[in-house]
PDB file of C-alpha atoms in Angstrom:
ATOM      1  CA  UNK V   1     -15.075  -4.764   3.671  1.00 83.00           C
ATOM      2  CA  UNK V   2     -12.291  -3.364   5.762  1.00 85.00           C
ATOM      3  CA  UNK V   3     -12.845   0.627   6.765  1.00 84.00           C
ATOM      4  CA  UNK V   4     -15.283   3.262   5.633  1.00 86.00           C
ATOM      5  CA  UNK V   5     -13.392   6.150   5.263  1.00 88.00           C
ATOM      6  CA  UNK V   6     -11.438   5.693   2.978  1.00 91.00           C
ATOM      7  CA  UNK V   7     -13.832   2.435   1.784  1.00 94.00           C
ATOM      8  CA  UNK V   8     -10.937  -0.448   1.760  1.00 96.00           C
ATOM      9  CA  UNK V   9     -11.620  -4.203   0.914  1.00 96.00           C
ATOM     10  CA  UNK V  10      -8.983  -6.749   1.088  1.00 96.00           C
ATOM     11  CA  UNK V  11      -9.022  -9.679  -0.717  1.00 94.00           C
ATOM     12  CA  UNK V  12      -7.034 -12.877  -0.119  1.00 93.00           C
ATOM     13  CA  UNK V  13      -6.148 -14.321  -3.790  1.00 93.00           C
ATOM     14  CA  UNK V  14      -4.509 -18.248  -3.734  1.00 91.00           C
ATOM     15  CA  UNK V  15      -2.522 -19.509  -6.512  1.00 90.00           C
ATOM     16  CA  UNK V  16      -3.103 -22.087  -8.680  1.00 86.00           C
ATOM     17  CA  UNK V  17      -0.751 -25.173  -8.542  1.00 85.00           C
ATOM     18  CA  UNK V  18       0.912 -23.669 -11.918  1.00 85.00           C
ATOM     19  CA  UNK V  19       1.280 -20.355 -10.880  1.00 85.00           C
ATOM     20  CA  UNK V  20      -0.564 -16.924 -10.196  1.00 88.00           C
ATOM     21  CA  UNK V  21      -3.934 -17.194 -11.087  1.00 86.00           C
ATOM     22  CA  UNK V  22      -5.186 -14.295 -13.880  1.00 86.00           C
ATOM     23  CA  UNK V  23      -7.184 -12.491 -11.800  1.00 89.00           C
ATOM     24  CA  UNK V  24      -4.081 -11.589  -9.686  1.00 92.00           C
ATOM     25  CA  UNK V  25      -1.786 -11.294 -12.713  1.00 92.00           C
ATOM     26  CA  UNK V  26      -4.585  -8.817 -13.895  1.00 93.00           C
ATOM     27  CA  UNK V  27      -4.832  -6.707 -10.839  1.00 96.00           C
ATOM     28  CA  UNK V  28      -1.175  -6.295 -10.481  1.00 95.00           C
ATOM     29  CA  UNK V  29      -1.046  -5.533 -13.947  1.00 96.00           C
ATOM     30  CA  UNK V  30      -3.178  -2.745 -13.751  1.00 97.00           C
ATOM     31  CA  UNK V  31      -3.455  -1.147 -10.647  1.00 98.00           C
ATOM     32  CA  UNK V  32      -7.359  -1.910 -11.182  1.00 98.00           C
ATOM     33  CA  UNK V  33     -10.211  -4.511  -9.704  1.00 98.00           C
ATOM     34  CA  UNK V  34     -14.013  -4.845  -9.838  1.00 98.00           C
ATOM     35  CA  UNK V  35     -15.267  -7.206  -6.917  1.00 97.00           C
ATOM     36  CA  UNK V  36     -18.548  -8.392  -7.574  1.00 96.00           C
ATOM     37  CA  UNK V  37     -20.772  -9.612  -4.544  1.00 94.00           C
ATOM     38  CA  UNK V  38     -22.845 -12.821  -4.770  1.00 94.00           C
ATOM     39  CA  UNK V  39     -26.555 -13.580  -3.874  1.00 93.00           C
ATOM     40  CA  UNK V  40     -28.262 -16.677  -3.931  1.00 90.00           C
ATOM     41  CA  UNK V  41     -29.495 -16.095  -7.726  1.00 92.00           C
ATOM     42  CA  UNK V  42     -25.834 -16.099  -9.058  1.00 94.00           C
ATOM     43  CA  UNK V  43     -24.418 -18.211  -6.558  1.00 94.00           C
ATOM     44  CA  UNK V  44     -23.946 -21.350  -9.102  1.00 94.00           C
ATOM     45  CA  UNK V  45     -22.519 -19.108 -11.854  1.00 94.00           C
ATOM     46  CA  UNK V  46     -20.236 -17.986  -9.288  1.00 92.00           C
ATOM     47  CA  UNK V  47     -18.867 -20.867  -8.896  1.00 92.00           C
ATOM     48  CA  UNK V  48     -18.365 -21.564 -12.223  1.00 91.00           C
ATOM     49  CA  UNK V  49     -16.149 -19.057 -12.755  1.00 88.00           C
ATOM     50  CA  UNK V  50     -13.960 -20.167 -10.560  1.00 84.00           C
ATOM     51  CA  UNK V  51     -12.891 -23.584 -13.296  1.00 84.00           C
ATOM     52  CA  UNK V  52      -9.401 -23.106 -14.531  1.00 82.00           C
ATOM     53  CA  UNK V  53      -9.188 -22.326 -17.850  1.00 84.00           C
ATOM     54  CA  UNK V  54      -6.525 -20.834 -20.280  1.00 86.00           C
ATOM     55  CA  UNK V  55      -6.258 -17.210 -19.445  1.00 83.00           C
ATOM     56  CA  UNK V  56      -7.877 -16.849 -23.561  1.00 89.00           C
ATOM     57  CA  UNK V  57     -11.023 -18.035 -22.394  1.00 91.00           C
ATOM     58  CA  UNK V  58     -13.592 -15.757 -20.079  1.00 91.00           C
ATOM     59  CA  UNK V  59     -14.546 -17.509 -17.148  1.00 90.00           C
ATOM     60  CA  UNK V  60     -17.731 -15.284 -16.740  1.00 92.00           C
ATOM     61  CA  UNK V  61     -18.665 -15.467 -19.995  1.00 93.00           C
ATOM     62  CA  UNK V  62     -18.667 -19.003 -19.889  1.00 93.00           C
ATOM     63  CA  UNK V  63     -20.801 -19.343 -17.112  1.00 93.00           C
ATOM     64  CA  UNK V  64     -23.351 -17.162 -18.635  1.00 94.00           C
ATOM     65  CA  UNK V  65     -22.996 -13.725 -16.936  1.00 96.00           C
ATOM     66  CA  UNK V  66     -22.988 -10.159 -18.557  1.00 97.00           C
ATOM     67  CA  UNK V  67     -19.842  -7.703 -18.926  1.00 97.00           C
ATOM     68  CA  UNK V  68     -21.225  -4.096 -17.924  1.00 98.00           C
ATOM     69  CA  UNK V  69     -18.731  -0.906 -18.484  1.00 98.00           C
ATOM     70  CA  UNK V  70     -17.240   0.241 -15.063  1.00 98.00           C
ATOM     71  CA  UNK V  71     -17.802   3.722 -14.275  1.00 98.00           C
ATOM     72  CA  UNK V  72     -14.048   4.740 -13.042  1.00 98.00           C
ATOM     73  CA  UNK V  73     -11.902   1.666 -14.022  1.00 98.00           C
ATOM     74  CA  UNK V  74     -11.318  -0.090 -16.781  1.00 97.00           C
ATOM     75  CA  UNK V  75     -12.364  -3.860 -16.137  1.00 96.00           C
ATOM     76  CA  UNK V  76     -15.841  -4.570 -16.300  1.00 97.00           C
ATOM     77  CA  UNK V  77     -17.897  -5.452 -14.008  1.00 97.00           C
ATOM     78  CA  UNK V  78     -20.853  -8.631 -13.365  1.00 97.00           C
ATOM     79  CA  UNK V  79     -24.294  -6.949 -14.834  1.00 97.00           C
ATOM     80  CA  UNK V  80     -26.226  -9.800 -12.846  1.00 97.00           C
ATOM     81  CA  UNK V  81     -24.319  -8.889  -9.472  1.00 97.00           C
ATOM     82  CA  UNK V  82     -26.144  -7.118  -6.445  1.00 95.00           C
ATOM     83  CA  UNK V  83     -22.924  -4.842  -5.150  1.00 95.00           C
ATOM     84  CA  UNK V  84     -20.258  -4.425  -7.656  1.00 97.00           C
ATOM     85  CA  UNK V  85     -16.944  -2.564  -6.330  1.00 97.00           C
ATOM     86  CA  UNK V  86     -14.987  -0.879  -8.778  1.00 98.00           C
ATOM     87  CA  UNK V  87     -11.411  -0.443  -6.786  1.00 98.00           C
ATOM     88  CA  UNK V  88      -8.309   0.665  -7.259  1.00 98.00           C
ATOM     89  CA  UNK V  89      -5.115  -0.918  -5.901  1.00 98.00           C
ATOM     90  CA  UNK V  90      -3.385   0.224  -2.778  1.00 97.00           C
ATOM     91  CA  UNK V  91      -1.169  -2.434  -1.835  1.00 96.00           C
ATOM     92  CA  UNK V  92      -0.116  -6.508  -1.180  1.00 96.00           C
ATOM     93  CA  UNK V  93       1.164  -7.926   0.974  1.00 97.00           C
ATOM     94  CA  UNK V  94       2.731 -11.186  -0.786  1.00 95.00           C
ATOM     95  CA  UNK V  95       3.079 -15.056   0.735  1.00 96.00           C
ATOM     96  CA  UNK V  96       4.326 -18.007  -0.497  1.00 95.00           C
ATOM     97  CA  UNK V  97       1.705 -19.161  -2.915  1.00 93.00           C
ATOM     98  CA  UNK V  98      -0.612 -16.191  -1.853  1.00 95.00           C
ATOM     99  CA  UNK V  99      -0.840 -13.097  -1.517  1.00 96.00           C
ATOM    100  CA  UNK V 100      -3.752 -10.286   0.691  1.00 97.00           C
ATOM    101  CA  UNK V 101      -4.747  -7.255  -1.885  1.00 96.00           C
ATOM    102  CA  UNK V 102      -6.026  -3.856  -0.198  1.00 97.00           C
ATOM    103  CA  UNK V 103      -8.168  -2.018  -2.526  1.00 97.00           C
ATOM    104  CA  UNK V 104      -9.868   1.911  -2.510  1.00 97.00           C
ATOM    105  CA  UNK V 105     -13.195   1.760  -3.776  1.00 97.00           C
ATOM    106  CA  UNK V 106     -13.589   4.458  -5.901  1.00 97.00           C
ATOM    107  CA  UNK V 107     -17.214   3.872  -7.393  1.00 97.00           C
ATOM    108  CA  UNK V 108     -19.736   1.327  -6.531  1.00 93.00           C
ATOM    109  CA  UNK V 109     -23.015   0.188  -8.422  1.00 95.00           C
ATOM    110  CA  UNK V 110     -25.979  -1.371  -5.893  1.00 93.00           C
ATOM    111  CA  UNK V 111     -29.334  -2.652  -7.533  1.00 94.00           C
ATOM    112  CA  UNK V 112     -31.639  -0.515  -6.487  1.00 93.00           C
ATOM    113  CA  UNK V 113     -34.044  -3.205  -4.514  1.00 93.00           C
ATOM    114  CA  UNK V 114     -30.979  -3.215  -2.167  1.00 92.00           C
ATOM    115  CA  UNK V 115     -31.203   0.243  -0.890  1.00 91.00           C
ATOM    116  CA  UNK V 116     -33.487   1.805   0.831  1.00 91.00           C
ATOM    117  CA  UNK V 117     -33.821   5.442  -0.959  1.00 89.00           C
ATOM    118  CA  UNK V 118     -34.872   7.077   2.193  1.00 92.00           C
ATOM    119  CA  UNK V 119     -31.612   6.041   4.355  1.00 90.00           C
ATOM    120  CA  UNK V 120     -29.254   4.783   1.483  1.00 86.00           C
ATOM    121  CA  UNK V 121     -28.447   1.160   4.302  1.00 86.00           C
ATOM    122  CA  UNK V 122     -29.287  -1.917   2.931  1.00 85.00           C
ATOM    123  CA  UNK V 123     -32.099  -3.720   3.110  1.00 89.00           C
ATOM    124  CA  UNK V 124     -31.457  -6.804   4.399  1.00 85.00           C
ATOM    125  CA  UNK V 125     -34.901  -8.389   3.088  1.00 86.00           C
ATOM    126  CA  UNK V 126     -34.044  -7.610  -0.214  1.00 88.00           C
ATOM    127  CA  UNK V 127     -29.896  -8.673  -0.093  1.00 87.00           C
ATOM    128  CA  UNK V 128     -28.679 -12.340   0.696  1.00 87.00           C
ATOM    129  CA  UNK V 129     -25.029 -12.119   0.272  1.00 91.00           C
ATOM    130  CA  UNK V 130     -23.626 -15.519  -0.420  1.00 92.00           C
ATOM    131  CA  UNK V 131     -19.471 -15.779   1.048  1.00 88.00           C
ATOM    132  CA  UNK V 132     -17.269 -18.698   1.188  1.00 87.00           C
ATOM    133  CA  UNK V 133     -16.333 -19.653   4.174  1.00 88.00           C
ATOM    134  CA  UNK V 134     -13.540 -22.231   2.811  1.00 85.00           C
ATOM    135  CA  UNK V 135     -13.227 -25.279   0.759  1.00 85.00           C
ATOM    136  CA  UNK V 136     -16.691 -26.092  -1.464  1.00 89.00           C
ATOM    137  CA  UNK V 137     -18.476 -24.242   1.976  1.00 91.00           C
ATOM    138  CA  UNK V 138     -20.739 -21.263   1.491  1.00 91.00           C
ATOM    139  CA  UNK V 139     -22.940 -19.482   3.849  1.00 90.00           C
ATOM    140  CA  UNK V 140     -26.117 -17.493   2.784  1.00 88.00           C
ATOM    141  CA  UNK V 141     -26.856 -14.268   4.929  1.00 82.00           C
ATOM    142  CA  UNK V 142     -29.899 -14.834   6.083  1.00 79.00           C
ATOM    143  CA  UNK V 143     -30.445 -14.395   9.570  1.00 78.00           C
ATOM    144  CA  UNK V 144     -30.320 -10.012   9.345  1.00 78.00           C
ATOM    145  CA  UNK V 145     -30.549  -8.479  12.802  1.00 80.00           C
ATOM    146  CA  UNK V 146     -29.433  -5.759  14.752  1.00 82.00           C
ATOM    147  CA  UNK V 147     -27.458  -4.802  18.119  1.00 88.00           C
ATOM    148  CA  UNK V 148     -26.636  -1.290  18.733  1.00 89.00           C
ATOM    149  CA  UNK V 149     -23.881  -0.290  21.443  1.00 89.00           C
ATOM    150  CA  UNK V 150     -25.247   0.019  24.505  1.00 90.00           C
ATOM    151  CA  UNK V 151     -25.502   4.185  25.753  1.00 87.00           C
ATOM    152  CA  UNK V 152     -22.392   5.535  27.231  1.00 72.00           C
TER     153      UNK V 152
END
């Protein structure tokens, strides 16, 4: 997550040793992205998705997830995911073999054990996010805690 107002994500997409990988060809294509966060539960199908196959075959699919309709774009998003981000494209910025995507979120879908109703933050008991920190490395959040600025 990059700024609140207006909510921005950037992604960093690699390409494969043949090429631009479908997920990139896809969002420049369209104009349109879902990101779907990880938790612990979904971590393994996760990385599943990630195997290289022809662009025919649907990764998530074969790792055993569920398509869901987006609300304001047209790809689908992860049914099983905690946070799913449905984005629109604002620019790239392009690098040999890479490339950084910016993207407005324009609707979002939280599971509801997530939130607290009263405050709409998250609750960190109830949300592990699982990120890659690089290679096969991954880091569970599960050390929550917070430090507020000190008063002016």
């Amino acid at each position: 997550v990059f700024a609140q107002t207006p909510p921005l994500l950037i992604l960093g997409l690699q390409d494969r040793p043949h090429g631009p990988k479908d997920t990139t060809r896809n969002i420049r294509d369209t104009g349109e992205l879902v990101v779907n966060l990880v938790d612990a539960p979904i971590a393994r199908q996760m990385v599943a998705c990630s195997v290289d196959h022809p662009p025919e075959v649907d990764e998530a699919l074969v790792a055993g997830f569920t398509w869901a309709a987006s609300t304001a774009v047209r790809p689908g998003r992860i049914a099983e995911a905690p946070v799913a981000f449905e984005c629109r494209l604002e620019r790239t910025v392009d690098f040999p073999g890479r490339c950084i995507l910016f993207a407005e979120v324009v609707h979002m879908h939280v599971r509801d054990a997530c939130i607290d109703a009263r405050t709409l933050r998250v609750k960190p008991e109830e949300y592990r996010p699982v990120a890659r920190m690089h290679g096969d490395w991954y880091v569970t959040a599960e050390d929550w805690y917070e430090m507020r600025k000190p008063e002016d």
